Structures are given as structure tokens and as C-alpha cells.
PDB file of C-alpha atoms in Angstrom:
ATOM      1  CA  UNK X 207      -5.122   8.354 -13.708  1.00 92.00           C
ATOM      2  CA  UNK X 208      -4.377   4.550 -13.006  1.00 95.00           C
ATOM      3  CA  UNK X 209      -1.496   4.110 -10.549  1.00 96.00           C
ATOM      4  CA  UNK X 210      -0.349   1.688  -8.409  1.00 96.00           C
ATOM      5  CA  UNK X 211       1.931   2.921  -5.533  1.00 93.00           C
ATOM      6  CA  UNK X 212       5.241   0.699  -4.351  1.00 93.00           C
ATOM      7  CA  UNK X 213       7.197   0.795  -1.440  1.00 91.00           C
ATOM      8  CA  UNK X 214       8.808  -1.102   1.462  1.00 91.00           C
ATOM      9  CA  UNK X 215       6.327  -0.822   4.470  1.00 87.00           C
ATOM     10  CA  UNK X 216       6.503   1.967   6.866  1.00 86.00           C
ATOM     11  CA  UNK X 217       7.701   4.164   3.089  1.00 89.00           C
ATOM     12  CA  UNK X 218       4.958   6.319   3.438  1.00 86.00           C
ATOM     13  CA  UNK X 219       2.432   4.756   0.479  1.00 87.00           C
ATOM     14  CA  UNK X 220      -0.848   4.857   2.586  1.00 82.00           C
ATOM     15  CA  UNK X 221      -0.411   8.506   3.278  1.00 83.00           C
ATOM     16  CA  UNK X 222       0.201   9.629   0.006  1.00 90.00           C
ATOM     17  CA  UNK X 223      -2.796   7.584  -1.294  1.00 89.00           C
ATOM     18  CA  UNK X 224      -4.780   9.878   1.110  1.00 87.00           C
ATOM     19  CA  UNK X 225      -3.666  12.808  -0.592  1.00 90.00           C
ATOM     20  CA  UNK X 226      -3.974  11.715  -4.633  1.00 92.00           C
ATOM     21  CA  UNK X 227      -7.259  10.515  -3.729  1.00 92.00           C
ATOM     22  CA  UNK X 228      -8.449  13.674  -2.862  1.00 93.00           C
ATOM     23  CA  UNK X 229      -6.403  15.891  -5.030  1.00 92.00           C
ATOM     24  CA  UNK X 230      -7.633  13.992  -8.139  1.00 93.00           C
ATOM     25  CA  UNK X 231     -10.489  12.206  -6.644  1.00 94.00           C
ATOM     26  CA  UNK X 232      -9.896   8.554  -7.223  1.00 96.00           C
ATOM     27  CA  UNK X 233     -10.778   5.422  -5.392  1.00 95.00           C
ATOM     28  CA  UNK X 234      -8.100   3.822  -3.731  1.00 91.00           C
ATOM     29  CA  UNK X 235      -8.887   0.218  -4.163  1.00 89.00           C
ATOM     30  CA  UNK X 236      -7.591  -2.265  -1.420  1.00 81.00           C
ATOM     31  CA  UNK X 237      -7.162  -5.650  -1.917  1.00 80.00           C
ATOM     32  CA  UNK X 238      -7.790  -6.584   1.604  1.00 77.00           C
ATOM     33  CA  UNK X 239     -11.354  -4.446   1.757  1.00 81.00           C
ATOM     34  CA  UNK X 240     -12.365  -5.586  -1.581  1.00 86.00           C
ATOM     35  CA  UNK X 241     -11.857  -9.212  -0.968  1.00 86.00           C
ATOM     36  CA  UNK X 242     -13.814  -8.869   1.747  1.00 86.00           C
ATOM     37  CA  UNK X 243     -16.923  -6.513   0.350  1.00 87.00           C
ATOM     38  CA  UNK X 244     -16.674  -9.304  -2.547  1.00 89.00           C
ATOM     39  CA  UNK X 245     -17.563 -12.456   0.050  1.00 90.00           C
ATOM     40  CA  UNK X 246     -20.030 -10.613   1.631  1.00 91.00           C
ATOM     41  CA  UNK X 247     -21.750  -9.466  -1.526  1.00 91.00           C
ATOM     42  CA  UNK X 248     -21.491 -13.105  -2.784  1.00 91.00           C
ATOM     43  CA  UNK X 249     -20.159 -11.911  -6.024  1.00 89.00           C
ATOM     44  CA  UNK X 250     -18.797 -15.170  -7.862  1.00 88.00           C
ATOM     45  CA  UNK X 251     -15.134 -14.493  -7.588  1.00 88.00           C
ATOM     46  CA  UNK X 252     -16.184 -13.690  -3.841  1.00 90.00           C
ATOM     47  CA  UNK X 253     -17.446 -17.198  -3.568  1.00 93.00           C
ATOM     48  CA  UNK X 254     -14.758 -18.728  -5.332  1.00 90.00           C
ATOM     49  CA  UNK X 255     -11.997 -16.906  -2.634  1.00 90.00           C
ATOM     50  CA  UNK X 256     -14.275 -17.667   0.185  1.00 90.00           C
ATOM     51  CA  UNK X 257     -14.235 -21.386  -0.486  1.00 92.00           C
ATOM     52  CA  UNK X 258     -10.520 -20.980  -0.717  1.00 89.00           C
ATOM     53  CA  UNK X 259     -10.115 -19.092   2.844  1.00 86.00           C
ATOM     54  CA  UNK X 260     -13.294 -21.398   4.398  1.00 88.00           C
ATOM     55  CA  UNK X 261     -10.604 -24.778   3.340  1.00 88.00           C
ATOM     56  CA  UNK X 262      -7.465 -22.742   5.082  1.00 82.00           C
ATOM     57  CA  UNK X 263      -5.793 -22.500   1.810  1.00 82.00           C
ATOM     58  CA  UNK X 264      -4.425 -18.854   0.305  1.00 79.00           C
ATOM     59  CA  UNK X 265      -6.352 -17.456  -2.358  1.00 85.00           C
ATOM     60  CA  UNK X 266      -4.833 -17.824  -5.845  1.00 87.00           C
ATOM     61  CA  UNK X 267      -3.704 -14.643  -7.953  1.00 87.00           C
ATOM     62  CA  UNK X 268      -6.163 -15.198 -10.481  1.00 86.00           C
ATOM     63  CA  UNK X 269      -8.765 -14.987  -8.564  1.00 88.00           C
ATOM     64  CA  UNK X 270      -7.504 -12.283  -6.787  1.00 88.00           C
ATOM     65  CA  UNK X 271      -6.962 -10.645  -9.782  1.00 89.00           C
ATOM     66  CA  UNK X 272     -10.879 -10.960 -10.576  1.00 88.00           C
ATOM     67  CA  UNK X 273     -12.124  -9.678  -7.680  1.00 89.00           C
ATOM     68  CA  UNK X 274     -10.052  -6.422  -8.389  1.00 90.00           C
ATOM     69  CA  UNK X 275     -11.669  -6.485 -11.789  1.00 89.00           C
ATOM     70  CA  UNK X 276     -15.306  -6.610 -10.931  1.00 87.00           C
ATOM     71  CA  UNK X 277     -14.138  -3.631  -8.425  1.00 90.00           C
ATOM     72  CA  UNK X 278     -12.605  -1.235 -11.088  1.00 92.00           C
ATOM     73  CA  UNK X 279     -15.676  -1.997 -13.369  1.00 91.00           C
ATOM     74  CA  UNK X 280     -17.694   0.641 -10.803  1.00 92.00           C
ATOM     75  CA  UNK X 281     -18.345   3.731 -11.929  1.00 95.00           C
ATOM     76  CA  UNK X 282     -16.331   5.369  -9.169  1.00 94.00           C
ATOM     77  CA  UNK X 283     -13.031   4.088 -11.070  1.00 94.00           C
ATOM     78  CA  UNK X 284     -14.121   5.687 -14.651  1.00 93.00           C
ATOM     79  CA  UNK X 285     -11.722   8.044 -13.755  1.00 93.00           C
ATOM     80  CA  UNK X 286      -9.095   6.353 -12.044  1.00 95.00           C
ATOM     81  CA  UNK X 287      -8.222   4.286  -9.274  1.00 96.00           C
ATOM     82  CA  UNK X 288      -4.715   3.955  -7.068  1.00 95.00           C
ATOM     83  CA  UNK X 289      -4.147  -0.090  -6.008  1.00 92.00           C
ATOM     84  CA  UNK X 290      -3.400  -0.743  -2.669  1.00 81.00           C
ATOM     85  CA  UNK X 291      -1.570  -4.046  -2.047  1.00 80.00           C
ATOM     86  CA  UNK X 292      -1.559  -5.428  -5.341  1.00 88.00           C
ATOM     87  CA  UNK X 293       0.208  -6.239  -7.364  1.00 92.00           C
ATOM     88  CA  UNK X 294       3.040  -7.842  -5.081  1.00 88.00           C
ATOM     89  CA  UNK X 295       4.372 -10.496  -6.733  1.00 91.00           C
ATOM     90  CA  UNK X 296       5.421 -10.222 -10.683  1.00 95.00           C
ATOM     91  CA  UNK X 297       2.988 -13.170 -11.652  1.00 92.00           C
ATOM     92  CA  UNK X 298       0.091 -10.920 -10.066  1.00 92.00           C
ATOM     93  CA  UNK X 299       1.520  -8.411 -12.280  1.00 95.00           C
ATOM     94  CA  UNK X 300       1.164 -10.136 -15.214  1.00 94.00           C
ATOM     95  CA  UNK X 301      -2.082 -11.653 -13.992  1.00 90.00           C
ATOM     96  CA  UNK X 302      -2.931  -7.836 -14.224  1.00 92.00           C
ATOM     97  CA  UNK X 303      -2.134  -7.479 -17.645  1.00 93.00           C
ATOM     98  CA  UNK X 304      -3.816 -10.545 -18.830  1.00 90.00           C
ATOM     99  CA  UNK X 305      -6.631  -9.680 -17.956  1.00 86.00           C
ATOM    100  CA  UNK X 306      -6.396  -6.477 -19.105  1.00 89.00           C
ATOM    101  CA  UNK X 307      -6.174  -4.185 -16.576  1.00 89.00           C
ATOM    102  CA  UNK X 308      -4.081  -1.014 -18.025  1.00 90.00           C
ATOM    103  CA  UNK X 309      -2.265   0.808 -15.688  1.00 95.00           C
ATOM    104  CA  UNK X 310      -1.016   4.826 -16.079  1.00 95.00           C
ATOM    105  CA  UNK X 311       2.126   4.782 -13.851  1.00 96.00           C
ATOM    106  CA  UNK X 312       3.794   2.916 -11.113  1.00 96.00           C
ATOM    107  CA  UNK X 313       4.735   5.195  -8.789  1.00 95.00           C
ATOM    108  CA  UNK X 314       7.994   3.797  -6.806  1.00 95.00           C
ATOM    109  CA  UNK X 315       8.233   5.414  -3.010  1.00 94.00           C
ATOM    110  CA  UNK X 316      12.363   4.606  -2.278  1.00 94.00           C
ATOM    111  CA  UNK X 317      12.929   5.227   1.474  1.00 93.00           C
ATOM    112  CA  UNK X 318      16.557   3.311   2.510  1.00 93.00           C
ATOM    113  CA  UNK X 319      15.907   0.539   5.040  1.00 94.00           C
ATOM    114  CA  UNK X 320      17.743   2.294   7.735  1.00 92.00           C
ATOM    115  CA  UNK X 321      14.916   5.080   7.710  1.00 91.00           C
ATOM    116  CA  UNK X 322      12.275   2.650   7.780  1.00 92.00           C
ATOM    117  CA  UNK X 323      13.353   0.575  10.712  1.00 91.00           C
ATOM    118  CA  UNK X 324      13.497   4.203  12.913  1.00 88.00           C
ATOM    119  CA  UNK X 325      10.097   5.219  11.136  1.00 87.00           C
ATOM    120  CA  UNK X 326       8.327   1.807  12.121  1.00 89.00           C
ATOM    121  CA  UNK X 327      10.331   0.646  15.414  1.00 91.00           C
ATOM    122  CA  UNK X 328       9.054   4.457  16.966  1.00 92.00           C
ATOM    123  CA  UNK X 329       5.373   4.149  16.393  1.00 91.00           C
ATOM    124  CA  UNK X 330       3.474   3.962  19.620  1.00 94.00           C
ATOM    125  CA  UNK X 331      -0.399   3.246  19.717  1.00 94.00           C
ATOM    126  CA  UNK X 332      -3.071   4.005  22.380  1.00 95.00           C
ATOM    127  CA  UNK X 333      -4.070   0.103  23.661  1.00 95.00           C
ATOM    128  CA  UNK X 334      -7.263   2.197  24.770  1.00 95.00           C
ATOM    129  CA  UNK X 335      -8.315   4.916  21.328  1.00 95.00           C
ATOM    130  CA  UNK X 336      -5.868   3.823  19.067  1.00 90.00           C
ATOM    131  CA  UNK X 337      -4.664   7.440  18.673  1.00 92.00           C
ATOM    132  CA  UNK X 338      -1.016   7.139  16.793  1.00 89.00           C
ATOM    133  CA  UNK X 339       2.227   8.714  18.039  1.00 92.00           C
ATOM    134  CA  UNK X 340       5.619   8.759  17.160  1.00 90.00           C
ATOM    135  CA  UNK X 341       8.822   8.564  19.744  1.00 92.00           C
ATOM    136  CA  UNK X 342      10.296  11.390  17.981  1.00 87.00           C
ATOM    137  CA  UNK X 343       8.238  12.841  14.947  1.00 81.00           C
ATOM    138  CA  UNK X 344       5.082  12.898  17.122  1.00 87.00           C
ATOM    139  CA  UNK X 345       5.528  12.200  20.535  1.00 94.00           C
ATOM    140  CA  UNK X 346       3.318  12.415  23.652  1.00 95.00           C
ATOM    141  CA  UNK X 347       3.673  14.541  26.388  1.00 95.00           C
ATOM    142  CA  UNK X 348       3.912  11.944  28.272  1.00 93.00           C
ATOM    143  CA  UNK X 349       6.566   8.781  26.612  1.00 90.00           C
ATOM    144  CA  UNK X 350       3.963   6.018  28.185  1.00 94.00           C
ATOM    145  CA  UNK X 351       0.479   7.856  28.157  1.00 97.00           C
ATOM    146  CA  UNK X 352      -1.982   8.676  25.489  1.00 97.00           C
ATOM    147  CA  UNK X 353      -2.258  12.444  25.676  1.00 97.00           C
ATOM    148  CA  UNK X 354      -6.490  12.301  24.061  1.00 95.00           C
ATOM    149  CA  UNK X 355      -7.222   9.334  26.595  1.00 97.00           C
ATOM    150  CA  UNK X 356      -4.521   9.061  29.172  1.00 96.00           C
ATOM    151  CA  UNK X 357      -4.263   4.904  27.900  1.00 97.00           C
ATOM    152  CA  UNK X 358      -1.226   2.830  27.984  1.00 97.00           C
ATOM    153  CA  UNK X 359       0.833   3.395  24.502  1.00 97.00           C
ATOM    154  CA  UNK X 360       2.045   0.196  22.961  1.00 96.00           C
ATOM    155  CA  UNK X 361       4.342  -0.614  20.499  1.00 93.00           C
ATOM    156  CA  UNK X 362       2.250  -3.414  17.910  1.00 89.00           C
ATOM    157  CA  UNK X 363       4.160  -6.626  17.052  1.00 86.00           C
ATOM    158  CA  UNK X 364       4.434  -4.945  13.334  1.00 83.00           C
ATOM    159  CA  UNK X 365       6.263  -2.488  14.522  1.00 89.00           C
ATOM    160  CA  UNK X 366       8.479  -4.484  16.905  1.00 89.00           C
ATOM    161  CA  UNK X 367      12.591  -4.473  15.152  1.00 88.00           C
ATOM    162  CA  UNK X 368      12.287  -8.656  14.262  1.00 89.00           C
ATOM    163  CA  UNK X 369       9.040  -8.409  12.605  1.00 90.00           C
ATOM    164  CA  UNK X 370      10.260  -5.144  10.781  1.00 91.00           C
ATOM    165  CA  UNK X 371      13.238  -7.142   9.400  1.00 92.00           C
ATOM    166  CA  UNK X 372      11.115  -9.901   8.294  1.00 91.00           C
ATOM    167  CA  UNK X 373       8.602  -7.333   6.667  1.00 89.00           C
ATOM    168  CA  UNK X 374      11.315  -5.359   4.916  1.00 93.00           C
ATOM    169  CA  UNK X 375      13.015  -9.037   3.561  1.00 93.00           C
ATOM    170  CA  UNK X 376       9.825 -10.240   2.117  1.00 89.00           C
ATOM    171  CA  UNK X 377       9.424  -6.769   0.459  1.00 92.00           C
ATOM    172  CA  UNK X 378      13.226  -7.298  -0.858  1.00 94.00           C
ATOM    173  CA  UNK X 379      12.220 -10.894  -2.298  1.00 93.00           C
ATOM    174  CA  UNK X 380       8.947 -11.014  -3.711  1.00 90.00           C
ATOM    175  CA  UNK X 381       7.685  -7.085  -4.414  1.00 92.00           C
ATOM    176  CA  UNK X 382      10.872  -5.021  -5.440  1.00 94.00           C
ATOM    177  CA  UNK X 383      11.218  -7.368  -8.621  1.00 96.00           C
ATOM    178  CA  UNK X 384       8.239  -5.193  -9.716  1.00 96.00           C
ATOM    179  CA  UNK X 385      10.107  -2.495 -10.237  1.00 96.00           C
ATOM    180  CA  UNK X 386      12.202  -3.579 -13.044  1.00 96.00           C
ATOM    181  CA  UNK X 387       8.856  -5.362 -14.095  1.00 97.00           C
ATOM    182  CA  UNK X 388       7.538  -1.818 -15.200  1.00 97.00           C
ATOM    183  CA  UNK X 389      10.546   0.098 -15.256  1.00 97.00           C
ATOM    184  CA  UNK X 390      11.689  -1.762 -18.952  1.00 97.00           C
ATOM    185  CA  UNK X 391       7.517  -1.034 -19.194  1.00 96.00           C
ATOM    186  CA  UNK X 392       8.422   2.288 -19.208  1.00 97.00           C
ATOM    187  CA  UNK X 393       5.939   2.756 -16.440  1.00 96.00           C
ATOM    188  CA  UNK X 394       8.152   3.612 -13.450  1.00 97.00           C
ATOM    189  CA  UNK X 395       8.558   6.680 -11.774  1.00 96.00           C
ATOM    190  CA  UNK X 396      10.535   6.584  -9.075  1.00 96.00           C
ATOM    191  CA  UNK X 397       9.959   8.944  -5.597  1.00 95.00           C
ATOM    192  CA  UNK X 398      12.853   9.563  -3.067  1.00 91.00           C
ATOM    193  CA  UNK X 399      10.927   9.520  -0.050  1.00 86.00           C
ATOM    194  CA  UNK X 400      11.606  12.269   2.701  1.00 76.00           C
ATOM    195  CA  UNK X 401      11.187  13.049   5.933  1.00 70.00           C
ATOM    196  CA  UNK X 402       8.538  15.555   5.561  1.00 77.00           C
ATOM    197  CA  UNK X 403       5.037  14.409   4.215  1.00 81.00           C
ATOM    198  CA  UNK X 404       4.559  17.639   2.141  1.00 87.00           C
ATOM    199  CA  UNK X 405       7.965  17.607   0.398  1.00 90.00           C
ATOM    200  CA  UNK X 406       7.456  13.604  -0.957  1.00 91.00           C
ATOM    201  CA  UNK X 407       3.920  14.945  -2.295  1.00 91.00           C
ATOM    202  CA  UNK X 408       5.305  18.032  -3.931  1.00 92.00           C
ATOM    203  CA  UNK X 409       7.809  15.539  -5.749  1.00 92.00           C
ATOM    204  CA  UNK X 410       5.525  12.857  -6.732  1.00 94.00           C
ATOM    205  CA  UNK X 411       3.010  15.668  -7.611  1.00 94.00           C
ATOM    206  CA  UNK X 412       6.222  16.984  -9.799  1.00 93.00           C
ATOM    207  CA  UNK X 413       6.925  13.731 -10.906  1.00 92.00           C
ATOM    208  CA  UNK X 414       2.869  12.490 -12.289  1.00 92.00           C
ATOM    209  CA  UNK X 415       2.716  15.914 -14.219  1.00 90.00           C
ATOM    210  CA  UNK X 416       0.081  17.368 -11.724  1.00 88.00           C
ATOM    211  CA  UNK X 417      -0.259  20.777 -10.444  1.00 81.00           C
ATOM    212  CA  UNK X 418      -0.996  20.949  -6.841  1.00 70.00           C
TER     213      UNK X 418
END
């Protein structure tokens, strides 16, 4: 199966990545770790992005487009592959298309802003393991102190309210647009997201026509 998972950030998308990876066993394919691999592998789309990062400049669609290419051309993505990060614009969709990249279904994780901003705003981190909590759906014993390390907890700038806002309006502007883009595809499935991990997986499970 070929999917590509949307969502505002902080909607739950990396987590249930985890878990269709494993249940079907598919690669998920990030943009960010492939463009990377690609440089250091010197693969010529690699080159071409590096020359393009080296100058300060941002790294044009279609050749971010070709670096997920020569990615899904390994065997590990016979079967399938989930995209991670990409597309997020609709010309990076299209770019997609063009070159030829088919994709199953489009898996749309809704979660209402509201939720997000208490999702995000509560995430703590150790400064000292990085061990993850949550103010109220995983908190420490302790509100300031790592409970594995006994470290300070932090709050990261991304999770800070401004930088949440600004997150959640950039998703508004330049990603959601994709979901009309393969909604009149007839691509979309759309996800209410919920507070329970196991209850959005059982639906999008539901949804994708798999048995868990």
C-alpha cells in the first residue's frame, strides 16, 4: 500500500506511521532523512540539492521530488511505502504525479486546532535523556524532573503557544489545500483523530480496509 499521511502538527501522523509500518511492513520514507542519506551517498539529485543548501538557497520541488524517486526505486518499497513530509505544497503534489509516482490513499488525520495547541503546548522533554512527557496525558512524578534521569524538563521552542500558532497557520495555508487536491482524486480518506492512540488506529485501520 502507497499512502501518504496528512495532518496539522502535533495530529498524531508520526505515531501512526509507527504502527502501519509494522502492521503491513512498509518503509516510511522521510523527506528530511532521505535528503540527507542522498548528499552523503552523492547520488546525483543528492548533489544537485547539496549545491542548492551549500549556496543558502531552498531546494526546489523537483528535485526534491527526485530524490524521493531514487528512494522508492529500493526494493524495500516493492511493497509499499508511507511519505513523511511530502508532499506539502499542491505543486509538490503534482510534481509527484509527473513524475509518476502513484499513490494508494491519502490518509487525512483531522484533529481541531484547539486539541492540538493543548497536545503540543503540554509536551515536556528531559534537557538531559530526552525522555518525553506530557503535563497531563503523561506526566512526571515530579512537574519539573525527569523521572528515568532526574534532568530538568523543558518545554522546546516548537512546542512553545507562538510557534504552535505559526506552525498550525502555515499548515492552514500551504498543506490543507492538499486535501481537496486528492479528495476530487478520489484518494482521500479522512481520520477523526482521538484522544486515545489505539482508537485513531482502529479507525484508520477501519477506514484502509485492513484487519488488525
Amino acid at each position: 500500500m502507497k499512502l501518504i499521511l496528512l495532518g496539522a502538527p502535533g495530529a498524531g501522523k508520526g505515531t501512526q506511521a509507527e504502527v502501519i509500518c509494522d502492521k503491513l511492513g512498509i518503509p516510511a520514507v522521510s523527506t528530511g532523512n532521505i535528503l540527507r542519506e542522498a548528499m552523503k551517498n552523492g547520488t546525483e539529485m543528492g548533489m544537485k540539492a547539496k549545491s542548492y543548501i551549500d549556496s543558502g538557497a531552498l531546494v526546489p520541488d523537483d528535485v526534491i521530488i527526485g530524490i524521493i524517486k531514487e528512494r522508492l526505486a529500493q526494493d524495500d518499497c516493492k511493497n509499499g511505502f508511507i511519505l513523511d513530509g511530502v508532499p506539502r505544497t499542491v505543486a509538490q503534489a503534482e510534481a509527484l504525479e509527473a513524475m509518476g509516482i502513484d499513490i494508494d490513499k491519502v490518509v487525512d488525520i483531522e484533529v481541531a486546532d484547539e486539541c492540538i495547541i493543548e497536545r503540543l503546548s503540554g509536551r515536556r522533554v528531559c534537557s538531559a535523556c530526552g525522555a518525553s512527557y506530557h503535563t497531563t496525558a503523561k506526566p512526571s512524578a515530579n512537574p519539573d524532573i525527569c523521572d528515568r534521569c532526574g534532568g530538568a524538563l523543558i518545554t522546546r521552542k516548537d512546542d512553545q503557544p507562538e510557534t504552535i500558532l505559526e506552525r498550525l497557520k502555515v499548515y492552514h495555508e500551504l498543506t490543507e489545500p492538499l486535501v481537496d487536491f486528492y479528495r476530487e482524486r478520489g484518494k482521500l480518506v479522512v481520520v477523526e483523530g482521538v484522544e486515545g492512540v489505539a482508537e485513531t488506529t482502529k479507525v484508520l485501520f477501519e477506514k484502509l480496509g485492513v484487519r488488525l
